[in-house]
Amino acid sequence: MDLLTVEHLTKTYGTGENAVHALDDVSFSVPRGQFLAIIGPSGSGKSTLLHILGGVDRPTSGHVYMNGEDVYSRSDTALAIFRRREVGLIYQFYNLIPVLNVVENITLPVLMDGRKVNDARLQELLDTLGLRGREKHLPNQLSGGQQQRVSIGRALINAPSVVLADEPTGNLDRKNSQEIVELLKYSNRQYGQTLIVITHDESIALQADRVLAIEDGHIVRDEVIRK
Ligand code: ADP
Ligand code: ADP
């Protein structure tokens, strides 16, 4: 069974004359462990799709199945738990909490779930992310690349089935961008985590297993580059 299956997804914002059809009958499946890049012009529906995959925003119609379960048949409470446990979200501008330090930002999803932090996992993550010695730093004491590594830590701490990243390197220079991509690829390979990345950067899309191109709310290209 594929990890993720999307069936006849539509999303309309607003009503009547102001209605925007951000997604129009989108269907596809993502096998477990795949690294999928989503490309397409600005305003084509990429972020909307990613949010719907991540349980953040209910579709207007259609279904998202993860591990065979209909994500949006859940109540809002169950959906919030699903987001924290099954999905890791990464944004272009990091979305870190400014008053929390590195460790506090990374462990937030665990604490919000009322669970205990697995210290071995946290230490391993800090090592992998190159954030040792930065545990007590606040986001504004870190470079952009470091802040994005913290947000990757926050996305990975609960060992989610899928990591969803919306332009994760859009605010970084080439060297830092590639470091972030290497970290995402490492967790994809090492833990078999499914990885879906929206990117405008062709050099990143070319590193994916598969590229999905979206235009005007439709899939216009779906190409497997490597198995
Ligand atoms: P992309 O990520 O490809 O730039 P988006 O998914 O952000 O595209 O947006 C797709 C379309 O939906 C755009 O026309 C955008 O203006 C519109 N849209 C996105 N979010 C909202 C919203 N919350 N309310 C109204 N329109 C929105
Ligand atoms: P990077 O290699 O991630 O681009 P920079 O060259 O931006 O890092 O920063 C070099 C060092 O300076 C980093 O170790 C970073 O932690 C530190 N640094 C960057 N910005 C700030 C800041 N606003 N406050 C404190 N330290 C910072």
mmCIF file of C-alpha atoms and ligand atoms in Angstrom:
data_model
loop_
_atom_site.group_PDB
_atom_site.id
_atom_site.type_symbol
_atom_site.label_atom_id
_atom_site.label_comp_id
_atom_site.label_asym_id
_atom_site.label_seq_id
_atom_site.Cartn_x
_atom_site.Cartn_y
_atom_site.Cartn_z
ATOM 1 C CA MET A 1 0.000 0.000 0.000
ATOM 2 C CA ASP A 2 1.236 3.507 -0.795
ATOM 3 C CA LEU A 3 1.895 5.765 2.167
ATOM 4 C CA LEU A 4 -0.191 8.574 0.756
ATOM 5 C CA THR A 5 -3.060 8.561 -1.715
ATOM 6 C CA VAL A 6 -4.873 11.670 -2.858
ATOM 7 C CA GLU A 7 -8.187 11.274 -4.661
ATOM 8 C CA HIS A 8 -10.049 13.965 -6.599
ATOM 9 C CA LEU A 9 -8.852 16.765 -4.369
ATOM 10 C CA THR A 10 -10.329 20.204 -4.885
ATOM 11 C CA LYS A 11 -9.870 23.354 -2.858
ATOM 12 C CA THR A 12 -11.845 26.520 -3.403
ATOM 13 C CA TYR A 13 -11.166 29.663 -1.413
ATOM 14 C CA GLY A 14 -14.015 32.196 -1.124
ATOM 15 C CA THR A 15 -17.401 32.024 -2.834
ATOM 16 C CA GLY A 16 -19.290 33.425 -5.799
ATOM 17 C CA GLU A 17 -17.397 35.992 -7.858
ATOM 18 C CA ASN A 18 -14.465 35.861 -5.446
ATOM 19 C CA ALA A 19 -14.026 32.084 -5.615
ATOM 20 C CA VAL A 20 -10.456 30.903 -6.293
ATOM 21 C CA HIS A 21 -10.088 27.309 -7.411
ATOM 22 C CA ALA A 22 -6.652 26.579 -5.964
ATOM 23 C CA LEU A 23 -6.836 22.829 -6.659
ATOM 24 C CA ASP A 24 -9.033 21.168 -9.258
ATOM 25 C CA ASP A 25 -9.413 17.375 -9.223
ATOM 26 C CA VAL A 26 -5.903 16.402 -8.145
ATOM 27 C CA SER A 27 -5.173 12.664 -7.750
ATOM 28 C CA PHE A 28 -1.869 10.842 -7.153
ATOM 29 C CA SER A 29 -0.149 8.373 -4.831
ATOM 30 C CA VAL A 30 3.186 8.502 -3.045
ATOM 31 C CA PRO A 31 4.955 5.238 -2.139
ATOM 32 C CA ARG A 32 6.563 4.970 1.295
ATOM 33 C CA GLY A 33 10.100 6.364 1.295
ATOM 34 C CA GLN A 34 9.799 8.341 -1.926
ATOM 35 C CA PHE A 35 11.424 11.777 -2.276
ATOM 36 C CA LEU A 36 8.931 13.801 -4.291
ATOM 37 C CA ALA A 37 9.577 17.332 -5.548
ATOM 38 C CA ILE A 38 6.610 19.573 -6.368
ATOM 39 C CA ILE A 39 7.297 22.383 -8.819
ATOM 40 C CA GLY A 40 5.177 24.986 -10.581
ATOM 41 C CA PRO A 41 4.633 28.721 -10.910
ATOM 42 C CA SER A 42 3.667 30.944 -7.999
ATOM 43 C CA GLY A 43 -0.051 30.702 -7.219
ATOM 44 C CA SER A 44 -0.465 27.295 -8.891
ATOM 45 C CA GLY A 45 -1.683 25.568 -5.708
ATOM 46 C CA LYS A 46 1.504 23.960 -4.340
ATOM 47 C CA SER A 47 1.258 25.264 -0.772
ATOM 48 C CA THR A 48 -2.448 24.523 -0.659
ATOM 49 C CA LEU A 49 -1.714 20.929 -1.673
ATOM 50 C CA LEU A 50 1.057 20.548 0.918
ATOM 51 C CA HIS A 51 -1.171 21.876 3.699
ATOM 52 C CA ILE A 52 -3.943 19.497 2.754
ATOM 53 C CA LEU A 53 -1.486 16.563 2.703
ATOM 54 C CA GLY A 54 -0.310 17.597 6.173
ATOM 55 C CA GLY A 55 -3.725 17.723 7.798
ATOM 56 C CA VAL A 56 -3.509 21.502 8.164
ATOM 57 C CA ASP A 57 -6.374 22.554 5.911
ATOM 58 C CA ARG A 58 -9.512 20.598 5.000
ATOM 59 C CA PRO A 59 -10.097 20.121 1.252
ATOM 60 C CA THR A 60 -13.307 21.376 -0.334
ATOM 61 C CA SER A 61 -13.844 17.873 -1.727
ATOM 62 C CA GLY A 62 -11.868 14.699 -2.285
ATOM 63 C CA HIS A 63 -9.863 12.509 0.069
ATOM 64 C CA VAL A 64 -6.374 12.107 1.488
ATOM 65 C CA TYR A 65 -5.465 8.632 2.727
ATOM 66 C CA MET A 66 -2.377 8.085 4.821
ATOM 67 C CA ASN A 67 -1.531 4.471 5.648
ATOM 68 C CA GLY A 68 -4.968 3.651 4.261
ATOM 69 C CA GLU A 69 -6.802 5.942 6.673
ATOM 70 C CA ASP A 70 -8.966 8.820 5.515
ATOM 71 C CA VAL A 71 -7.199 11.809 7.114
ATOM 72 C CA TYR A 72 -10.164 14.185 6.969
ATOM 73 C CA SER A 73 -12.683 11.746 8.417
ATOM 74 C CA ARG A 74 -11.033 12.679 11.724
ATOM 75 C CA SER A 75 -12.398 15.255 14.167
ATOM 76 C CA ASP A 76 -10.414 18.491 14.536
ATOM 77 C CA THR A 77 -8.904 17.186 17.786
ATOM 78 C CA ALA A 78 -7.806 13.923 16.190
ATOM 79 C CA LEU A 79 -6.471 15.900 13.235
ATOM 80 C CA ALA A 80 -4.291 18.007 15.544
ATOM 81 C CA ILE A 81 -2.780 14.833 17.032
ATOM 82 C CA PHE A 82 -2.266 13.415 13.529
ATOM 83 C CA ARG A 83 -0.356 16.575 12.526
ATOM 84 C CA ARG A 84 1.979 16.376 15.501
ATOM 85 C CA ARG A 85 2.710 12.652 15.239
ATOM 86 C CA GLU A 86 2.512 11.693 11.583
ATOM 87 C CA VAL A 87 3.667 14.818 9.773
ATOM 88 C CA GLY A 88 6.750 17.035 9.927
ATOM 89 C CA LEU A 89 6.243 20.472 8.373
ATOM 90 C CA ILE A 90 9.072 22.759 7.295
ATOM 91 C CA TYR A 91 8.577 26.311 6.026
ATOM 92 C CA GLN A 92 10.659 28.814 4.085
ATOM 93 C CA PHE A 93 10.850 31.244 7.020
ATOM 94 C CA TYR A 94 11.355 28.561 9.689
ATOM 95 C CA ASN A 95 8.330 29.519 11.862
ATOM 96 C CA LEU A 96 10.334 29.080 15.057
ATOM 97 C CA ILE A 97 9.054 30.498 18.341
ATOM 98 C CA PRO A 98 11.333 33.481 19.074
ATOM 99 C CA VAL A 99 11.209 33.207 22.888
ATOM 100 C CA LEU A 100 12.065 29.488 22.934
ATOM 101 C CA ASN A 101 15.621 28.189 22.623
ATOM 102 C CA VAL A 102 16.877 25.534 20.191
ATOM 103 C CA VAL A 103 16.010 22.518 22.356
ATOM 104 C CA GLU A 104 12.644 23.991 23.362
ATOM 105 C CA ASN A 105 11.707 24.675 19.735
ATOM 106 C CA ILE A 106 12.727 21.170 18.648
ATOM 107 C CA THR A 107 10.903 19.368 21.462
ATOM 108 C CA LEU A 108 7.724 21.455 21.335
ATOM 109 C CA PRO A 109 5.667 18.880 19.362
ATOM 110 C CA VAL A 110 6.522 16.190 21.940
ATOM 111 C CA LEU A 111 5.670 18.377 24.924
ATOM 112 C CA MET A 112 2.428 19.556 23.300
ATOM 113 C CA ASP A 113 1.483 15.924 23.012
ATOM 114 C CA GLY A 114 1.999 15.527 26.758
ATOM 115 C CA ARG A 115 4.812 13.062 26.177
ATOM 116 C CA LYS A 116 8.347 12.791 27.498
ATOM 117 C CA VAL A 117 11.308 13.747 25.334
ATOM 118 C CA ASN A 118 13.470 10.780 24.390
ATOM 119 C CA ASP A 119 16.856 12.229 25.307
ATOM 120 C CA ALA A 120 18.863 9.770 23.185
ATOM 121 C CA ARG A 121 16.824 10.760 20.145
ATOM 122 C CA LEU A 122 17.207 14.455 20.921
ATOM 123 C CA GLN A 123 21.000 14.152 21.288
ATOM 124 C CA GLU A 124 21.244 12.174 18.042
ATOM 125 C CA LEU A 125 19.180 14.815 16.252
ATOM 126 C CA LEU A 126 21.311 17.673 17.617
ATOM 127 C CA ASP A 127 24.398 15.800 16.377
ATOM 128 C CA THR A 128 22.960 15.114 12.938
ATOM 129 C CA LEU A 129 21.823 18.715 12.595
ATOM 130 C CA GLY A 130 25.139 20.142 13.771
ATOM 131 C CA LEU A 131 23.426 22.032 16.591
ATOM 132 C CA ARG A 132 25.529 20.766 19.511
ATOM 133 C CA GLY A 133 26.634 23.677 21.642
ATOM 134 C CA ARG A 134 23.660 25.725 20.419
ATOM 135 C CA GLU A 135 21.074 24.115 22.707
ATOM 136 C CA LYS A 136 20.322 27.294 24.686
ATOM 137 C CA HIS A 137 20.472 29.762 21.792
ATOM 138 C CA LEU A 138 17.375 31.669 20.729
ATOM 139 C CA PRO A 139 16.433 31.746 17.016
ATOM 140 C CA ASN A 140 17.696 35.336 16.570
ATOM 141 C CA GLN A 141 21.145 34.225 17.756
ATOM 142 C CA LEU A 142 21.380 31.757 14.874
ATOM 143 C CA SER A 143 22.116 32.091 11.176
ATOM 144 C CA GLY A 144 19.394 31.302 8.629
ATOM 145 C CA GLY A 145 20.881 27.898 7.906
ATOM 146 C CA GLN A 146 20.971 27.068 11.615
ATOM 147 C CA GLN A 147 17.379 28.221 12.116
ATOM 148 C CA GLN A 148 16.261 25.970 9.293
ATOM 149 C CA ARG A 149 18.139 23.064 10.906
ATOM 150 C CA VAL A 150 16.208 23.725 14.136
ATOM 151 C CA SER A 151 12.948 23.607 12.185
ATOM 152 C CA ILE A 152 14.048 20.300 10.639
ATOM 153 C CA GLY A 153 14.700 19.023 14.177
ATOM 154 C CA ARG A 154 11.206 20.055 15.212
ATOM 155 C CA ALA A 155 9.801 18.278 12.141
ATOM 156 C CA LEU A 156 11.738 15.058 12.849
ATOM 157 C CA ILE A 157 11.557 14.745 16.651
ATOM 158 C CA ASN A 158 8.363 12.649 16.545
ATOM 159 C CA ALA A 159 9.725 10.429 13.725
ATOM 160 C CA PRO A 160 6.812 11.230 11.388
ATOM 161 C CA SER A 161 5.891 9.056 8.391
ATOM 162 C CA VAL A 162 6.116 12.022 6.069
ATOM 163 C CA VAL A 163 8.131 15.235 5.987
ATOM 164 C CA LEU A 164 6.555 18.123 4.063
ATOM 165 C CA ALA A 165 8.716 21.106 3.197
ATOM 166 C CA ASP A 166 7.481 24.307 1.529
ATOM 167 C CA GLU A 167 10.443 26.069 -0.149
ATOM 168 C CA PRO A 168 12.786 25.039 2.691
ATOM 169 C CA THR A 169 15.797 26.634 1.003
ATOM 170 C CA GLY A 170 14.035 29.673 -0.464
ATOM 171 C CA ASN A 171 15.697 32.011 2.026
ATOM 172 C CA LEU A 172 19.194 30.471 1.979
ATOM 173 C CA ASP A 173 22.335 30.777 -0.130
ATOM 174 C CA ARG A 174 23.495 27.898 -2.308
ATOM 175 C CA LYS A 175 25.841 26.302 0.235
ATOM 176 C CA ASN A 176 23.296 26.384 3.062
ATOM 177 C CA SER A 177 20.553 25.216 0.692
ATOM 178 C CA GLN A 178 22.474 22.113 -0.263
ATOM 179 C CA GLU A 179 23.245 21.394 3.416
ATOM 180 C CA ILE A 180 19.533 21.507 4.203
ATOM 181 C CA VAL A 181 18.735 19.245 1.238
ATOM 182 C CA GLU A 182 21.422 16.778 2.365
ATOM 183 C CA LEU A 183 19.846 16.644 5.849
ATOM 184 C CA LEU A 184 16.399 16.021 4.392
ATOM 185 C CA LYS A 185 17.790 13.337 2.065
ATOM 186 C CA TYR A 186 19.668 11.726 4.955
ATOM 187 C CA SER A 187 16.510 11.311 7.031
ATOM 188 C CA ASN A 188 14.671 10.124 3.914
ATOM 189 C CA ARG A 189 17.275 7.409 3.287
ATOM 190 C CA GLN A 190 18.199 6.558 6.859
ATOM 191 C CA TYR A 191 14.684 6.283 8.268
ATOM 192 C CA GLY A 192 12.726 5.599 5.083
ATOM 193 C CA GLN A 193 10.742 8.756 5.703
ATOM 194 C CA THR A 194 8.657 9.935 2.798
ATOM 195 C CA LEU A 195 9.808 13.398 1.759
ATOM 196 C CA ILE A 196 7.772 15.934 -0.204
ATOM 197 C CA VAL A 197 9.451 19.220 -1.048
ATOM 198 C CA ILE A 198 8.072 22.245 -2.869
ATOM 199 C CA THR A 199 10.924 23.989 -4.643
ATOM 200 C CA HIS A 200 11.681 26.588 -7.291
ATOM 201 C CA ASP A 201 15.269 25.353 -7.404
ATOM 202 C CA GLU A 202 15.832 23.030 -10.339
ATOM 203 C CA SER A 203 19.037 21.634 -8.833
ATOM 204 C CA ILE A 204 16.971 20.417 -5.863
ATOM 205 C CA ALA A 205 14.150 18.991 -7.990
ATOM 206 C CA LEU A 206 16.760 17.003 -9.922
ATOM 207 C CA GLN A 207 17.822 15.263 -6.689
ATOM 208 C CA ALA A 208 14.310 13.930 -6.074
ATOM 209 C CA ASP A 209 13.022 10.465 -7.045
ATOM 210 C CA ARG A 210 10.050 12.018 -8.755
ATOM 211 C CA VAL A 211 8.868 15.424 -9.912
ATOM 212 C CA LEU A 212 5.260 16.557 -9.913
ATOM 213 C CA ALA A 213 4.542 19.773 -11.810
ATOM 214 C CA ILE A 214 1.431 21.774 -10.965
ATOM 215 C CA GLU A 215 -0.127 24.569 -12.967
ATOM 216 C CA ASP A 216 -3.356 26.353 -12.230
ATOM 217 C CA GLY A 217 -4.482 23.702 -9.731
ATOM 218 C CA HIS A 218 -3.803 20.757 -12.054
ATOM 219 C CA ILE A 219 -1.032 18.186 -12.282
ATOM 220 C CA VAL A 220 0.570 18.834 -15.668
ATOM 221 C CA ARG A 221 3.571 16.506 -15.348
ATOM 222 C CA ASP A 222 4.437 13.510 -13.164
ATOM 223 C CA GLU A 223 7.868 12.092 -13.844
ATOM 224 C CA VAL A 224 9.789 9.376 -11.995
ATOM 225 C CA ILE A 225 13.501 10.210 -12.222
ATOM 226 C CA ARG A 226 14.881 7.332 -10.144
ATOM 227 C CA LYS A 227 13.479 4.347 -8.287
HETATM 228 P P1 ADP B 1 1.575 28.287 -4.635
HETATM 229 O O1 ADP B 1 2.005 27.624 -3.364
HETATM 230 O O2 ADP B 1 1.763 27.429 -5.837
HETATM 231 O O3 ADP B 1 2.179 29.652 -4.809
HETATM 232 P P2 ADP B 1 -0.970 28.594 -3.288
HETATM 233 O O4 ADP B 1 -1.442 27.230 -2.935
HETATM 234 O O5 ADP B 1 -0.348 29.412 -2.226
HETATM 235 O O6 ADP B 1 -0.007 28.499 -4.552
HETATM 236 O O7 ADP B 1 -2.202 29.416 -3.886
HETATM 237 C C1 ADP B 1 -3.048 28.907 -4.908
HETATM 238 C C2 ADP B 1 -4.156 29.913 -5.178
HETATM 239 O O8 ADP B 1 -5.009 29.980 -4.042
HETATM 240 C C3 ADP B 1 -3.652 31.326 -5.413
HETATM 241 O O9 ADP B 1 -4.489 31.921 -6.379
HETATM 242 C C4 ADP B 1 -3.814 31.982 -4.075
HETATM 243 O O10 ADP B 1 -3.966 33.350 -4.207
HETATM 244 C C5 ADP B 1 -5.052 31.314 -3.539
HETATM 245 N N1 ADP B 1 -5.047 31.219 -2.065
HETATM 246 C C6 ADP B 1 -4.143 30.574 -1.291
HETATM 247 N N2 ADP B 1 -4.473 30.662 0.014
HETATM 248 C C7 ADP B 1 -5.607 31.400 0.069
HETATM 249 C C8 ADP B 1 -6.449 31.846 1.133
HETATM 250 N N3 ADP B 1 -6.217 31.527 2.413
HETATM 251 N N4 ADP B 1 -7.542 32.576 0.802
HETATM 252 C C9 ADP B 1 -7.814 32.877 -0.484
HETATM 253 N N5 ADP B 1 -7.072 32.498 -1.529
HETATM 254 C C10 ADP B 1 -5.979 31.773 -1.261
HETATM 255 P P1 ADP B 2 26.036 29.956 8.123
HETATM 256 O O1 ADP B 2 27.292 29.190 7.845
HETATM 257 O O2 ADP B 2 24.955 29.080 8.716
HETATM 258 O O3 ADP B 2 25.582 30.834 7.013
HETATM 259 P P2 ADP B 2 26.796 32.483 9.201
HETATM 260 O O4 ADP B 2 27.999 32.636 8.330
HETATM 261 O O5 ADP B 2 25.567 33.261 8.929
HETATM 262 O O6 ADP B 2 26.405 30.927 9.330
HETATM 263 O O7 ADP B 2 27.192 32.712 10.687
HETATM 264 C C1 ADP B 2 28.445 32.303 11.192
HETATM 265 C C2 ADP B 2 28.335 32.115 12.696
HETATM 266 O O8 ADP B 2 27.818 33.306 13.333
HETATM 267 C C3 ADP B 2 27.366 31.005 13.016
HETATM 268 O O9 ADP B 2 27.990 30.067 13.876
HETATM 269 C C4 ADP B 2 26.200 31.666 13.690
HETATM 270 O O10 ADP B 2 25.758 30.918 14.799
HETATM 271 C C5 ADP B 2 26.712 32.994 14.163
HETATM 272 N N1 ADP B 2 25.632 33.969 13.958
HETATM 273 C C6 ADP B 2 25.011 34.283 12.802
HETATM 274 N N2 ADP B 2 24.057 35.205 12.975
HETATM 275 C C7 ADP B 2 24.068 35.495 14.301
HETATM 276 C C8 ADP B 2 23.319 36.370 15.151
HETATM 277 N N3 ADP B 2 22.344 37.162 14.681
HETATM 278 N N4 ADP B 2 23.603 36.377 16.469
HETATM 279 C C9 ADP B 2 24.562 35.594 16.969
HETATM 280 N N5 ADP B 2 25.319 34.745 16.232
HETATM 281 C C10 ADP B 2 25.065 34.693 14.928
#
